[in-house]
PDB file of C-alpha atoms in Angstrom:
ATOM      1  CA  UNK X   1      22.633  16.882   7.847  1.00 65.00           C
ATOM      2  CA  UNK X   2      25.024  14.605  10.218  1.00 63.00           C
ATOM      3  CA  UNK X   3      22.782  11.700  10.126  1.00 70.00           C
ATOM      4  CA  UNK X   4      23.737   8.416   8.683  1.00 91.00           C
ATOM      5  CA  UNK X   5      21.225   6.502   5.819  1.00 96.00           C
ATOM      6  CA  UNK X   6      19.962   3.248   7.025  1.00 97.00           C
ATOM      7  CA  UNK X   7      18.539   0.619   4.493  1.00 97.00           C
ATOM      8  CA  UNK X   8      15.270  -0.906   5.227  1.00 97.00           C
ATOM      9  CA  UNK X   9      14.846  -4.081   6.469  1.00 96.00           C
ATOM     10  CA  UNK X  10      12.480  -6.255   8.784  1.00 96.00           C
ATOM     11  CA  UNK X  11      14.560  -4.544  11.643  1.00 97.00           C
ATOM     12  CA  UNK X  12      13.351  -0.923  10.490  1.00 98.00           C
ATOM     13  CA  UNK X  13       9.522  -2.139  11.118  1.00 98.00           C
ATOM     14  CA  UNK X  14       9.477  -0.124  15.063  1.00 97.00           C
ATOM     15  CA  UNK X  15      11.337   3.228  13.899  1.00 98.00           C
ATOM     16  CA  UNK X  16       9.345   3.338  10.731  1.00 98.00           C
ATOM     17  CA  UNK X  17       6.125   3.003  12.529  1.00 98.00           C
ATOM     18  CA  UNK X  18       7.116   5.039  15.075  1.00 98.00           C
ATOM     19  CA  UNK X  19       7.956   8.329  13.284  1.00 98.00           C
ATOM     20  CA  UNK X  20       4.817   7.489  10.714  1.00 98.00           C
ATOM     21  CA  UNK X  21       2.195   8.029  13.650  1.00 97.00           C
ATOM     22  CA  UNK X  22       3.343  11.265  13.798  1.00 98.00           C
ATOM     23  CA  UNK X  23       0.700  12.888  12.355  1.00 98.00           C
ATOM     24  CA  UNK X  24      -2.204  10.858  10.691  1.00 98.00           C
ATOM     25  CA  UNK X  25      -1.325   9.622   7.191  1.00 98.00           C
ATOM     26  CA  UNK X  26      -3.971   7.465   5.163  1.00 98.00           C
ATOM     27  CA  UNK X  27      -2.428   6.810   2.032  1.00 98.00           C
ATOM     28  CA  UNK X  28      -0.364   3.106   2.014  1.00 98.00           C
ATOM     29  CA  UNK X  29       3.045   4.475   1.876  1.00 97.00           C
ATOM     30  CA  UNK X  30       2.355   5.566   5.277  1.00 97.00           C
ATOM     31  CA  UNK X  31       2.339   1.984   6.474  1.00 97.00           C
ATOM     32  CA  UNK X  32       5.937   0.258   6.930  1.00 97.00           C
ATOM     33  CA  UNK X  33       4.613  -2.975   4.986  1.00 97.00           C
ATOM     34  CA  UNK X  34       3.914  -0.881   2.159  1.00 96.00           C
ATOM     35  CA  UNK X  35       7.222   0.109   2.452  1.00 97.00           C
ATOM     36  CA  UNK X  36       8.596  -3.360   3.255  1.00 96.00           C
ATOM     37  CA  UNK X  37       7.582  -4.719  -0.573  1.00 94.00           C
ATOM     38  CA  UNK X  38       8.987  -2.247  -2.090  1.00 93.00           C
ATOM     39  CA  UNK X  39      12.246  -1.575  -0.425  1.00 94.00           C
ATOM     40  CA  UNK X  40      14.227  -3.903  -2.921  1.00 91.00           C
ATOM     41  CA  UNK X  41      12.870  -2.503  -5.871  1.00 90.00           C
ATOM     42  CA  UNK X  42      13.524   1.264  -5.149  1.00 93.00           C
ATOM     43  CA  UNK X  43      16.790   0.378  -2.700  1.00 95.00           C
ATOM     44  CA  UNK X  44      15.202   1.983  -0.390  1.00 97.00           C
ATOM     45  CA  UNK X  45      16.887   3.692   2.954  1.00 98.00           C
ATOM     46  CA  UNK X  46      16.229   6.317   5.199  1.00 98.00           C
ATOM     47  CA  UNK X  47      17.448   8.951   7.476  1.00 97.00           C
ATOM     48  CA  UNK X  48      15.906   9.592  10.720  1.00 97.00           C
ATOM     49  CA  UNK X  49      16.205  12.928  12.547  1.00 97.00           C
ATOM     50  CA  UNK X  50      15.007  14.544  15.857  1.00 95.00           C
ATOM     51  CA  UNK X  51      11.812  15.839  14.065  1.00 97.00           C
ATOM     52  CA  UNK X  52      11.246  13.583  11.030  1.00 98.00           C
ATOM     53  CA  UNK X  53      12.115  10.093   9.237  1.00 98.00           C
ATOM     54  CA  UNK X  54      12.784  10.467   5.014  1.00 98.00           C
ATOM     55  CA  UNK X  55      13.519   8.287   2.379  1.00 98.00           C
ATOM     56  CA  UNK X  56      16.561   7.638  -0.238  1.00 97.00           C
ATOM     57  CA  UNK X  57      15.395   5.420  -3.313  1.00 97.00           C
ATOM     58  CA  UNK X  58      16.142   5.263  -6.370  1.00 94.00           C
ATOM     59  CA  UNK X  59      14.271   5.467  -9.641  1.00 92.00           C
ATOM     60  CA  UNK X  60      15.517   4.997 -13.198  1.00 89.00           C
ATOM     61  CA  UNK X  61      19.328   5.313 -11.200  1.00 89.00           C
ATOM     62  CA  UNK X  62      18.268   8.969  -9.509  1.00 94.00           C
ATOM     63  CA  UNK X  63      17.632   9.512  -6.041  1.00 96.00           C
ATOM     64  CA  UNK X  64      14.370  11.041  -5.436  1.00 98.00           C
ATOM     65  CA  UNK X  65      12.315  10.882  -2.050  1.00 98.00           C
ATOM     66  CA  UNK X  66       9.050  10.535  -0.900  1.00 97.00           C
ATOM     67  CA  UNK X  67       7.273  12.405   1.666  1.00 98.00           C
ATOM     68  CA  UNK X  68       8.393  12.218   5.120  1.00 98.00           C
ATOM     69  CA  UNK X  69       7.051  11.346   7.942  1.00 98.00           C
ATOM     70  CA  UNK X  70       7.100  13.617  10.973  1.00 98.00           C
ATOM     71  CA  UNK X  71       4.741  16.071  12.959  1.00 98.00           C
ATOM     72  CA  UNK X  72       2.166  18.429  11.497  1.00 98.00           C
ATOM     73  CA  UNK X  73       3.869  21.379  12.459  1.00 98.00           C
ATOM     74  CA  UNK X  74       6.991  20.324  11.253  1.00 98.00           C
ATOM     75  CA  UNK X  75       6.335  19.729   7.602  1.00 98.00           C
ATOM     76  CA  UNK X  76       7.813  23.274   6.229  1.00 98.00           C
ATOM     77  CA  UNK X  77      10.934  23.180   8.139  1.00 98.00           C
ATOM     78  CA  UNK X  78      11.298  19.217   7.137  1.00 98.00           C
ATOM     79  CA  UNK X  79      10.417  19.476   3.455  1.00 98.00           C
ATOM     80  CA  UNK X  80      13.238  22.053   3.098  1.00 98.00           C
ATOM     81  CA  UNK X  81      15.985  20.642   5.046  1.00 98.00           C
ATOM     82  CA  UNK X  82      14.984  18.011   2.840  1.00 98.00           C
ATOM     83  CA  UNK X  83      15.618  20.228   0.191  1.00 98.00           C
ATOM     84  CA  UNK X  84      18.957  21.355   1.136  1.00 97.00           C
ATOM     85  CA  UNK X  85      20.383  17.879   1.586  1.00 97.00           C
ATOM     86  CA  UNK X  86      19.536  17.259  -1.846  1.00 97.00           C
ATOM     87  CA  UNK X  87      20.882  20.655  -3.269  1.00 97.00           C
ATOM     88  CA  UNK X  88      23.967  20.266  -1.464  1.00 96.00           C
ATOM     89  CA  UNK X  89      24.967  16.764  -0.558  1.00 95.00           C
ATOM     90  CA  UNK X  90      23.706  15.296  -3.649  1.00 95.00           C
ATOM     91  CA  UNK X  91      24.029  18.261  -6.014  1.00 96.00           C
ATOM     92  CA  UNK X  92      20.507  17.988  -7.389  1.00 96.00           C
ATOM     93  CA  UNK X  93      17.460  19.490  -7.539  1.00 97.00           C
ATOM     94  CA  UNK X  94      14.511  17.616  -5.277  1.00 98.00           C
ATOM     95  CA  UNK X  95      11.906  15.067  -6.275  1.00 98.00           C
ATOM     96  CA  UNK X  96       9.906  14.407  -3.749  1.00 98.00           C
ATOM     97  CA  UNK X  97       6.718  11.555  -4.700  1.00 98.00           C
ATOM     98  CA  UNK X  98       4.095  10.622  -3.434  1.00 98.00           C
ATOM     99  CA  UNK X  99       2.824  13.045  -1.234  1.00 98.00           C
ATOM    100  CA  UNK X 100      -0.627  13.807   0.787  1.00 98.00           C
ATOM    101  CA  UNK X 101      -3.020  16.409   0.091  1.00 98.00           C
ATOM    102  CA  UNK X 102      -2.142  17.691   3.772  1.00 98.00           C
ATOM    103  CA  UNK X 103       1.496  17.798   3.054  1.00 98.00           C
ATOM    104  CA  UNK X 104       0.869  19.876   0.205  1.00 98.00           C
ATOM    105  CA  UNK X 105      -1.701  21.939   1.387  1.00 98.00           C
ATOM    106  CA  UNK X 106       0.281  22.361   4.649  1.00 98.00           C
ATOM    107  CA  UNK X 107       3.777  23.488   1.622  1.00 98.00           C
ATOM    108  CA  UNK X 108       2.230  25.834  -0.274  1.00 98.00           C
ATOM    109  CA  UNK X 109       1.001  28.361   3.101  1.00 97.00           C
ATOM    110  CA  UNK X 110       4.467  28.630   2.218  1.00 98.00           C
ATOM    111  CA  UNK X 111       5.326  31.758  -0.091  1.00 97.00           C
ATOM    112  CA  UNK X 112       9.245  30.199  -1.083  1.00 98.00           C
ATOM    113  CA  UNK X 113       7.780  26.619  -1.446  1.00 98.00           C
ATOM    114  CA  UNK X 114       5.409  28.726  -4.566  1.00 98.00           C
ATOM    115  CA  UNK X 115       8.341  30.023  -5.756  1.00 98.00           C
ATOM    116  CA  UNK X 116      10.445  27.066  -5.729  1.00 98.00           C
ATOM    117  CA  UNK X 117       8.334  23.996  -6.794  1.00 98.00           C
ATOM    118  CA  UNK X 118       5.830  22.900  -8.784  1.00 98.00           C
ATOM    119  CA  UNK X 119       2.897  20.092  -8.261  1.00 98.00           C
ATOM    120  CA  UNK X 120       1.942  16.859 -10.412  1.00 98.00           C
ATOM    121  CA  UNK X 121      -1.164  15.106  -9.489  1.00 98.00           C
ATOM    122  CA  UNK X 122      -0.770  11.854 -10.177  1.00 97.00           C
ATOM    123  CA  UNK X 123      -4.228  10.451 -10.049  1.00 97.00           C
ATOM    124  CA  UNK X 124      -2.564   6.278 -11.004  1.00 97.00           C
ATOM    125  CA  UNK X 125      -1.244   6.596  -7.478  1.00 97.00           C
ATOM    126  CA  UNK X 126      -4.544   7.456  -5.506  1.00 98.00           C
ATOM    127  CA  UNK X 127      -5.676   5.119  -3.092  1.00 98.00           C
ATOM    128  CA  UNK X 128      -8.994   3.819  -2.563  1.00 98.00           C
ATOM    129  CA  UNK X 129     -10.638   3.945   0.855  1.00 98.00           C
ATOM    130  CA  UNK X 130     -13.764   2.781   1.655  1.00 98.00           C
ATOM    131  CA  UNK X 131     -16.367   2.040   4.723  1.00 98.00           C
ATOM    132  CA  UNK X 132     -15.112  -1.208   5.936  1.00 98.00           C
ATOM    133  CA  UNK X 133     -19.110  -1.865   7.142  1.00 97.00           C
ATOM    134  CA  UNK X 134     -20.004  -1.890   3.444  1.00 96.00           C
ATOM    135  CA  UNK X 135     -17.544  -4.260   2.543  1.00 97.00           C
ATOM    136  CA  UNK X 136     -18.317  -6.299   5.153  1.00 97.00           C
ATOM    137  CA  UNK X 137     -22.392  -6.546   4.931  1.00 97.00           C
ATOM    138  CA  UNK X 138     -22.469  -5.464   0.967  1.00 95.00           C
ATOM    139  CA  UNK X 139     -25.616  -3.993   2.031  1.00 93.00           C
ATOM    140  CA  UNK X 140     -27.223  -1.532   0.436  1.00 91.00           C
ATOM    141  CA  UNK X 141     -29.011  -0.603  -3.044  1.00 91.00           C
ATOM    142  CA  UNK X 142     -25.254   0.447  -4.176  1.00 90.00           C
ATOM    143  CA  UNK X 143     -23.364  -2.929  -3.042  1.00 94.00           C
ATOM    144  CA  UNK X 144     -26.199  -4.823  -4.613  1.00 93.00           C
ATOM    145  CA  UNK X 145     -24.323  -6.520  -7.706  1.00 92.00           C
ATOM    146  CA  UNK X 146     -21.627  -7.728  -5.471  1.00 94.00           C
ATOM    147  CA  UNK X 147     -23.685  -9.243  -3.189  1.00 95.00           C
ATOM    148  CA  UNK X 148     -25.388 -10.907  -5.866  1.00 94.00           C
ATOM    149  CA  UNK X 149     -21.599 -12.167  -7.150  1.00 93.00           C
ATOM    150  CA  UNK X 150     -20.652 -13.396  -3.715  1.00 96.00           C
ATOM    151  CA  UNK X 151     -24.122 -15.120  -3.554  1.00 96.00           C
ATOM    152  CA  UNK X 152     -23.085 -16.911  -6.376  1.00 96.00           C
ATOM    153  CA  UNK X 153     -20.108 -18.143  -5.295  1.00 97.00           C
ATOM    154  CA  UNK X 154     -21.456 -19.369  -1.953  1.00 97.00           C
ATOM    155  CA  UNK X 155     -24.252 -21.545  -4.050  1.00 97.00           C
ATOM    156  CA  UNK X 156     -22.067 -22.652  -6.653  1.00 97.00           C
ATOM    157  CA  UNK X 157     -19.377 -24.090  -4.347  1.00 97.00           C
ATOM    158  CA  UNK X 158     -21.167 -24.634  -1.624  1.00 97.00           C
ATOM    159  CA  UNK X 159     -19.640 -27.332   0.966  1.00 97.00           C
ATOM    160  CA  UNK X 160     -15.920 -26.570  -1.034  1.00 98.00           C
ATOM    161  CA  UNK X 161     -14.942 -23.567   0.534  1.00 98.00           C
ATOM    162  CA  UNK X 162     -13.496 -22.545   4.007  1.00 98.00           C
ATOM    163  CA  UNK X 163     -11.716 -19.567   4.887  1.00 98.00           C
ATOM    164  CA  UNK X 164      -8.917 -19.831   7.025  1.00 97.00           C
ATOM    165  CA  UNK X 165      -6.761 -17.163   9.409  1.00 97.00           C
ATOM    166  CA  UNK X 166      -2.901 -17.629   7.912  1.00 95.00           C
ATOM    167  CA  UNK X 167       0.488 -18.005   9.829  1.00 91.00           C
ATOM    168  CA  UNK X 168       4.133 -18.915   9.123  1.00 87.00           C
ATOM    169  CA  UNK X 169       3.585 -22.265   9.203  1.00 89.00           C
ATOM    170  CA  UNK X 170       1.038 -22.235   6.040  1.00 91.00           C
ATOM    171  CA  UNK X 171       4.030 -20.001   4.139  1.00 88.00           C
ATOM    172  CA  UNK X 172       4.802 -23.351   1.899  1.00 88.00           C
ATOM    173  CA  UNK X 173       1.336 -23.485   0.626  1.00 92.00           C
ATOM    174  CA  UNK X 174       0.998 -19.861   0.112  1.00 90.00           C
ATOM    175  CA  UNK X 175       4.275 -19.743  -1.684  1.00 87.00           C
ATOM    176  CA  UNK X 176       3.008 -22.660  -4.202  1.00 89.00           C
ATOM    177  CA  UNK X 177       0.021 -20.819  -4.519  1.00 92.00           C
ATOM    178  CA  UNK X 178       1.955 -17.706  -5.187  1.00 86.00           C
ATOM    179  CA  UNK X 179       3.915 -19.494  -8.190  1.00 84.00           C
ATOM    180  CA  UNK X 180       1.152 -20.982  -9.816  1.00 88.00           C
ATOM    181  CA  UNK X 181      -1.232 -17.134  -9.400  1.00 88.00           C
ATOM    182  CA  UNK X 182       2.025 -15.852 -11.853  1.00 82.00           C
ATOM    183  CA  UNK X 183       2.064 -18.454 -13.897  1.00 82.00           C
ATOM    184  CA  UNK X 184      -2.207 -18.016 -14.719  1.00 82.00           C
ATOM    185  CA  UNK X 185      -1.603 -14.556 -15.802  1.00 74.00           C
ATOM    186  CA  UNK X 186       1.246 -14.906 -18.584  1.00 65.00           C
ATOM    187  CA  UNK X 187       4.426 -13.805 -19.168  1.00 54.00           C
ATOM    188  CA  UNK X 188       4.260 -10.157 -20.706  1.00 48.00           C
ATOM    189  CA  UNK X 189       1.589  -9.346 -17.407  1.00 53.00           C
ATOM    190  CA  UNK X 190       4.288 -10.770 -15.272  1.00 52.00           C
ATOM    191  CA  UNK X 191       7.476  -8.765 -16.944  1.00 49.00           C
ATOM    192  CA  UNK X 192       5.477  -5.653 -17.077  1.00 47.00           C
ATOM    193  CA  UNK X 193       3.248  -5.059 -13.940  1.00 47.00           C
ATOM    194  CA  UNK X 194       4.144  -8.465 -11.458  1.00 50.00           C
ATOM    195  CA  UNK X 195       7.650  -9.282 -11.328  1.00 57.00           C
ATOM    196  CA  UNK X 196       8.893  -5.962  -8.479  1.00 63.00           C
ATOM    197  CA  UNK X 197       5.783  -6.675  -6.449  1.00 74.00           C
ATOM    198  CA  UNK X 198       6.684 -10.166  -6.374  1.00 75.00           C
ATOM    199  CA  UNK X 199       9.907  -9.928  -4.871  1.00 80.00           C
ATOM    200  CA  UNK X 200       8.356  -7.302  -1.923  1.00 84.00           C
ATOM    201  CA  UNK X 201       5.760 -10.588  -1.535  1.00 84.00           C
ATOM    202  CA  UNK X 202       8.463 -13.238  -1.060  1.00 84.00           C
ATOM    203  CA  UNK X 203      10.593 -10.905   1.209  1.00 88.00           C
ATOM    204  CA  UNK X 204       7.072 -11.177   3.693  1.00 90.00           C
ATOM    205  CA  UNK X 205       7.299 -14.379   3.338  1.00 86.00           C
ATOM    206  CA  UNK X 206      10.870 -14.900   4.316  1.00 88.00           C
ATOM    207  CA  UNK X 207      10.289 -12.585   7.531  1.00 92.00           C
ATOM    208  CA  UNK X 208       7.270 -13.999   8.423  1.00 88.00           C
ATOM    209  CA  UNK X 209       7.555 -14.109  11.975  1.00 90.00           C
ATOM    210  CA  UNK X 210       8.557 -10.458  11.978  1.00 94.00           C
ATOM    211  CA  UNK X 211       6.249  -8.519  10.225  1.00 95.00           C
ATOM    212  CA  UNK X 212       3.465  -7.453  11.566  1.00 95.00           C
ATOM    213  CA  UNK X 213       1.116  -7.771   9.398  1.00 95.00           C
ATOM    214  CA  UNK X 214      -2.555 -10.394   8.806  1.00 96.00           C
ATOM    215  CA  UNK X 215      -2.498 -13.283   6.457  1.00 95.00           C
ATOM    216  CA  UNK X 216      -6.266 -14.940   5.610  1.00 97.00           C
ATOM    217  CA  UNK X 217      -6.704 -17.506   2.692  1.00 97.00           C
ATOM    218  CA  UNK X 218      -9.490 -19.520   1.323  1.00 98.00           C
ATOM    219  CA  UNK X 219      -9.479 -23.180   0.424  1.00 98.00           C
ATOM    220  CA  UNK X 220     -11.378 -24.935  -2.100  1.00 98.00           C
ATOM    221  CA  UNK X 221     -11.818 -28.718  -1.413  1.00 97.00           C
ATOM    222  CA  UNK X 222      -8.952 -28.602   0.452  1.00 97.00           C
ATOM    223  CA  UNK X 223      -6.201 -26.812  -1.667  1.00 96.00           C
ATOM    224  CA  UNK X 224      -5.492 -22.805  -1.344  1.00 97.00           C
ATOM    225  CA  UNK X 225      -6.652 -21.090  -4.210  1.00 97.00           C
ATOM    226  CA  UNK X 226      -6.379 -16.855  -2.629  1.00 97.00           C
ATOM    227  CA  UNK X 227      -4.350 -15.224   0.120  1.00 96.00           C
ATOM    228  CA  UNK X 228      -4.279 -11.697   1.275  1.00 96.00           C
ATOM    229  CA  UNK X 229      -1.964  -9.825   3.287  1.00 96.00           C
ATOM    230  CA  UNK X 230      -3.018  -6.332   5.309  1.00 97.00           C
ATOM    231  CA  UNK X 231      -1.890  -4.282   8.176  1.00 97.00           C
ATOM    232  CA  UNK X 232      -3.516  -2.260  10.460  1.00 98.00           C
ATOM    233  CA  UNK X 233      -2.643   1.066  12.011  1.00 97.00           C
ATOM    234  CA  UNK X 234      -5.573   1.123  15.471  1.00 97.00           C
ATOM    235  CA  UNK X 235      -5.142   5.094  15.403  1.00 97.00           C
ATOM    236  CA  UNK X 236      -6.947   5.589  12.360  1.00 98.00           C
ATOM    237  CA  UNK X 237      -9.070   2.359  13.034  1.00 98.00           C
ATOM    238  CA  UNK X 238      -7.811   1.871   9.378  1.00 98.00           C
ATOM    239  CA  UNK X 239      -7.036  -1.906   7.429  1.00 98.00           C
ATOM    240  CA  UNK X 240      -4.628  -1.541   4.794  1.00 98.00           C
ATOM    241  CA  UNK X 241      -4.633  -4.225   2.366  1.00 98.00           C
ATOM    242  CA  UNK X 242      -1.187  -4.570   0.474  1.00 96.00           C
ATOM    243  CA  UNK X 243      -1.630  -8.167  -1.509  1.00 94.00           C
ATOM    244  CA  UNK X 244      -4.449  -9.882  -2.386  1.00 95.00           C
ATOM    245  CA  UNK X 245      -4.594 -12.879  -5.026  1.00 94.00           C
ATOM    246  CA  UNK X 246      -6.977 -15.559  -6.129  1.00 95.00           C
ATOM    247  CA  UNK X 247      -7.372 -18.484  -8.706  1.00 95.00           C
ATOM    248  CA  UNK X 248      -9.574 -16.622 -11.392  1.00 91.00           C
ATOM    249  CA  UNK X 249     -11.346 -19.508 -12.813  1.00 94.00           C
ATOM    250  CA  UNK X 250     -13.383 -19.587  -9.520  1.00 96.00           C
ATOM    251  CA  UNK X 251     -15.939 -16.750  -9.775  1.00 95.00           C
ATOM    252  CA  UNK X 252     -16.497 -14.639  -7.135  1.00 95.00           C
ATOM    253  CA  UNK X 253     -13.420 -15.796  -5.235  1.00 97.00           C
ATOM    254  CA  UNK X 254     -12.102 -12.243  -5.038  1.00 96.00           C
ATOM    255  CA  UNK X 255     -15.434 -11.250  -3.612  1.00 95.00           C
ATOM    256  CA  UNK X 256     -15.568 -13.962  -1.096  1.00 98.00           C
ATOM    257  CA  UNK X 257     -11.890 -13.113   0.044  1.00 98.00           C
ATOM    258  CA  UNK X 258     -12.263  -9.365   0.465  1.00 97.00           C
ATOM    259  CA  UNK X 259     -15.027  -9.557   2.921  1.00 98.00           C
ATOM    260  CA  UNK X 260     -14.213 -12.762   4.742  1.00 98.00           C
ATOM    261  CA  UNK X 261     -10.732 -11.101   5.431  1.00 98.00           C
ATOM    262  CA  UNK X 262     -12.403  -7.739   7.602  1.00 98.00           C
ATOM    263  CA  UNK X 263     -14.286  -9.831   8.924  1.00 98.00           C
ATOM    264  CA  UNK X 264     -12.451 -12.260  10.532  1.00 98.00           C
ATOM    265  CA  UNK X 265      -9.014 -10.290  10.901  1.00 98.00           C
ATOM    266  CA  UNK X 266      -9.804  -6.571  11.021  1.00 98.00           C
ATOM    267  CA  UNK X 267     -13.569  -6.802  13.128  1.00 97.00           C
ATOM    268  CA  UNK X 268     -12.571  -2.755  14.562  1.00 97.00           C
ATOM    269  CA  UNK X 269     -11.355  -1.611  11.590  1.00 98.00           C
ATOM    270  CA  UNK X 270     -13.654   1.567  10.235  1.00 98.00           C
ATOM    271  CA  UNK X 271     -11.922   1.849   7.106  1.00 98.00           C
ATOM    272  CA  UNK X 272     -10.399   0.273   4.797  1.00 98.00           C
ATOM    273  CA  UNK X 273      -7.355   0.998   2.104  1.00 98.00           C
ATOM    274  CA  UNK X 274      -7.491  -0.962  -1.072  1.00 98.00           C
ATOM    275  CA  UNK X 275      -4.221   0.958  -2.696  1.00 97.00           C
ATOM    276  CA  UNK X 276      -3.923   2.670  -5.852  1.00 97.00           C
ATOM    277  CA  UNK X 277      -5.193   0.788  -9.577  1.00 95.00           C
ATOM    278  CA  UNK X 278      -1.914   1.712 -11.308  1.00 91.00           C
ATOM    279  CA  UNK X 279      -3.813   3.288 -14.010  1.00 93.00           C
ATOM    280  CA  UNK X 280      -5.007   0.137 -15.344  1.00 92.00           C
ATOM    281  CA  UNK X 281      -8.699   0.737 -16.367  1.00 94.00           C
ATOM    282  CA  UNK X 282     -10.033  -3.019 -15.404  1.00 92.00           C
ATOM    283  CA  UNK X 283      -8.492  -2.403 -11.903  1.00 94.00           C
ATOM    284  CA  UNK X 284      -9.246   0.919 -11.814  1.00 96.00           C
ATOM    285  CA  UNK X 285     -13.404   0.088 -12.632  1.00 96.00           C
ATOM    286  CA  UNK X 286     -13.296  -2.878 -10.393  1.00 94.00           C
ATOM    287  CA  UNK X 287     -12.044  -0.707  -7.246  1.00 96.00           C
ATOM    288  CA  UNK X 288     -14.551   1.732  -8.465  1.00 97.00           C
ATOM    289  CA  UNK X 289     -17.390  -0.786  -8.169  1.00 95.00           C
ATOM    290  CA  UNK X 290     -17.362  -0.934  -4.764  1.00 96.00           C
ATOM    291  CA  UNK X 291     -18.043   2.641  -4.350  1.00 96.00           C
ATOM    292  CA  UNK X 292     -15.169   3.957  -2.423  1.00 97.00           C
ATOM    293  CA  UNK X 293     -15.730   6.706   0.692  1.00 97.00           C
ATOM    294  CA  UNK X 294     -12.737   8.781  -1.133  1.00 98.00           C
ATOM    295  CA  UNK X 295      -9.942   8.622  -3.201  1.00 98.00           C
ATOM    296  CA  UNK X 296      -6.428   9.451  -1.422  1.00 98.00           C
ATOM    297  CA  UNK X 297      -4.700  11.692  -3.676  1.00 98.00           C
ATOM    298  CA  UNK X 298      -0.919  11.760  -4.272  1.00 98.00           C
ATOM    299  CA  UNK X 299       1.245  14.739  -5.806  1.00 98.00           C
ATOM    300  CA  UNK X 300       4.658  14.673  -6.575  1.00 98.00           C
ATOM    301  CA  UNK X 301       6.896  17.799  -6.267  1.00 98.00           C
ATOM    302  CA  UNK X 302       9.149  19.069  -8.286  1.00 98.00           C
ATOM    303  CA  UNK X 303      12.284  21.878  -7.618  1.00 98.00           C
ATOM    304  CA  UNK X 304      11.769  24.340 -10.520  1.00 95.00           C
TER     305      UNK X 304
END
C-alpha cells in the first residue's frame, strides 16, 4: 500500500463524506462529525485509496482501525488489504472496531475471513435510531409519558422559553454554557466519561464556519441553558445527533430540546440517530424510553 496517511482535520470534511456515501452506513461513525470529535482523542488519520477510505487511531498506544468506508462490493477485497497493511507494514495482527452488521455479514460469505477472525458484539456501542415523526409529535399510546414531561415543561415555564436556530456568532454563549454544563455534573463524571468528548466539542466550535453540521439552543428568560449539535446525511433522509446538553435543574428541558431541534432544523429527516449509551444504564433506559425503530449494532474483529 503506496498511499500516504493523512490526519483529520476540518479540511478532511469533503473526502470523508465522499468515500462514506459509498454504500449506505447508519451507524454515527459513518458521519465525518462523528469523526471530527473524536479525531484528537484517538489521533486519528486515514488513508484513502481508489476503492476505499480507512482509518489509523490509536487506542491504549496500538493502532487499530475501524471499518472502512467504500462500496458494497468491495468490502472483502478492502477488509483484507486492510489486513495485509497491518500484517506487514505494521507487523501486527488487525483490530478492526466498530463495524456494521452489513460489513460483517457481507466478511464472513467469506470462507478465509472464518478462518482468520473472530467477532465481538459490543452491544455499549449500538446506536439508537428511531422514527423522527415520533419524536417530533410524541404521539401515540407509547410516547405518552414524554409528552406528558414536555407538557410540563411548557406549563411550568411558560412565557420563559424560546428556542432558537444557532450560528458562529452565538459560539461565546454556547461555550459559557458548555463550561458551566461540566461544571453541574462533578469532577469524577467529568475525568471519567466527559473530558475526550469535550475536546471533539470545542474543536466544532473553533471550526465553526466549516463544519457542516446544525446548532439549535433554547433560552430561558433570556440566558442559554441547552444546545445540540447534528448532521444530516439527505441519502438516508437520516439526522444524526452528536451533542446534546441541557441545565438539569429545568425539567423537561431535554425533552423540549430533542423535539424542537427536528423540528425546526431537520423537517425531511425520516430518521433519526441518537448514538450509542456507553453502557451506562440511566442513559441506556432513557434512550430506551423513547422506543427506538432499531438498535445499530457494532462488532469488532479480531485476527486470530
Amino acid at each position: 500500500m503506496n498511499e500516504a496517511f493523512t490526519k483529520l482535520t476540518v479540511d478532511s470534511q469533503e473526502i470523508i463524506t465522499k468515500y462514506s456515501r459509498l454504500r449506505p452506513i447508519y451507524i454515527s461513525e459513518g458521519q465525518f462529525l462523528n469523526q471530527f470529535i473524536w479525531s484528537g482523542y484517538y489521533e486519528t488519520e486515514y488513508c484513502a485509496t481508489e476503492k476505499y477510505l480507512f482509518f489509523k487511531v490509536k487506542i491504549n498506544n496500538e493502532y487499530v482501525t475501524m471499518m472502512p468506508y467504500c462500496k458494497q462490493e468491495d468490502i472483502v477485497t478492502s477488509f483484507f488489504e486492510i489486513k495485509d497493511y497491518f500484517n506487514n507494514e505494521l507487523n501486527q495482527p488487525l483490530k478492526m472496531f466498530l463495524t456494521d452488521r452489513n460489513f460483517v455479514e457481507t466478511l464472513e460469505q467469506s470462507e478465509r475471513f472464518i478462518k482468520e477472525f473472530s467477532i465481538n458484539e459490543d452491544r455499549s456501542t449500538f446506536d439508537y435510531m428511531y422514527e423522527a415523526e415520533k419524536l417530533r409529535t410524541l404521539k401515540g399510546k407509547a410516547m405518552h409519558k414524554k409528552k406528558n414531561h414536555l407538557n410540563g415543561f411548557l406549563k411550568e415555564y411558560d412565557g420563559r422559553y424560546e428556542y432558537r436556530t444557532l450560528c458562529c456568532s452565538n459560539m461565546n454563549e454556547v461555550k459559557q454554557f458548555h463550561e458551566e454544563w461540566l461544571l453541574a455534573k462533578g469532577e469524577v463524571e467529568r475525568q471519567n466519561t466527559i473530558d475526550s468528548e469535550e475536546a471533539g466539542v470545542f474543536r466544532i466550535f473553533e471550526n465553526c464556519k466549516a463544519v457542516d453540521c446544525k446548532l439549535g439552543g433554547v433560552y430561558m428568560d433570556g440566558k442559554l441553558e441547552a444546545y445540540t449539535i447534528g448532521s444530516y446525511n439527505p441519502e438516508l433522509q437520516c439526522a444524526f445527533i452528536h451533542i446534546e446538553k441541557a441545565n438539569f435543574e429545568y425539567k423537561g428541558l431535554y425533552n423540549f430540546i430533542n423535539q424542537q431541534f427536528l423540528i425546526h432544523e431537520f423537517p425531511d429527516a425520516l430518521l433519526v440517530n441518537r448514538e450509542d449509551d456507553l453502557g451506562q444504564e440511566g442513559l441506556r433506559k432513557s434512550k430506551l424510553s423513547y422506543k427506538p425503530l432499531r438498535l445499530e449494532e457494532k462488532f469488532h474483529l479480531y485476527e486470530k
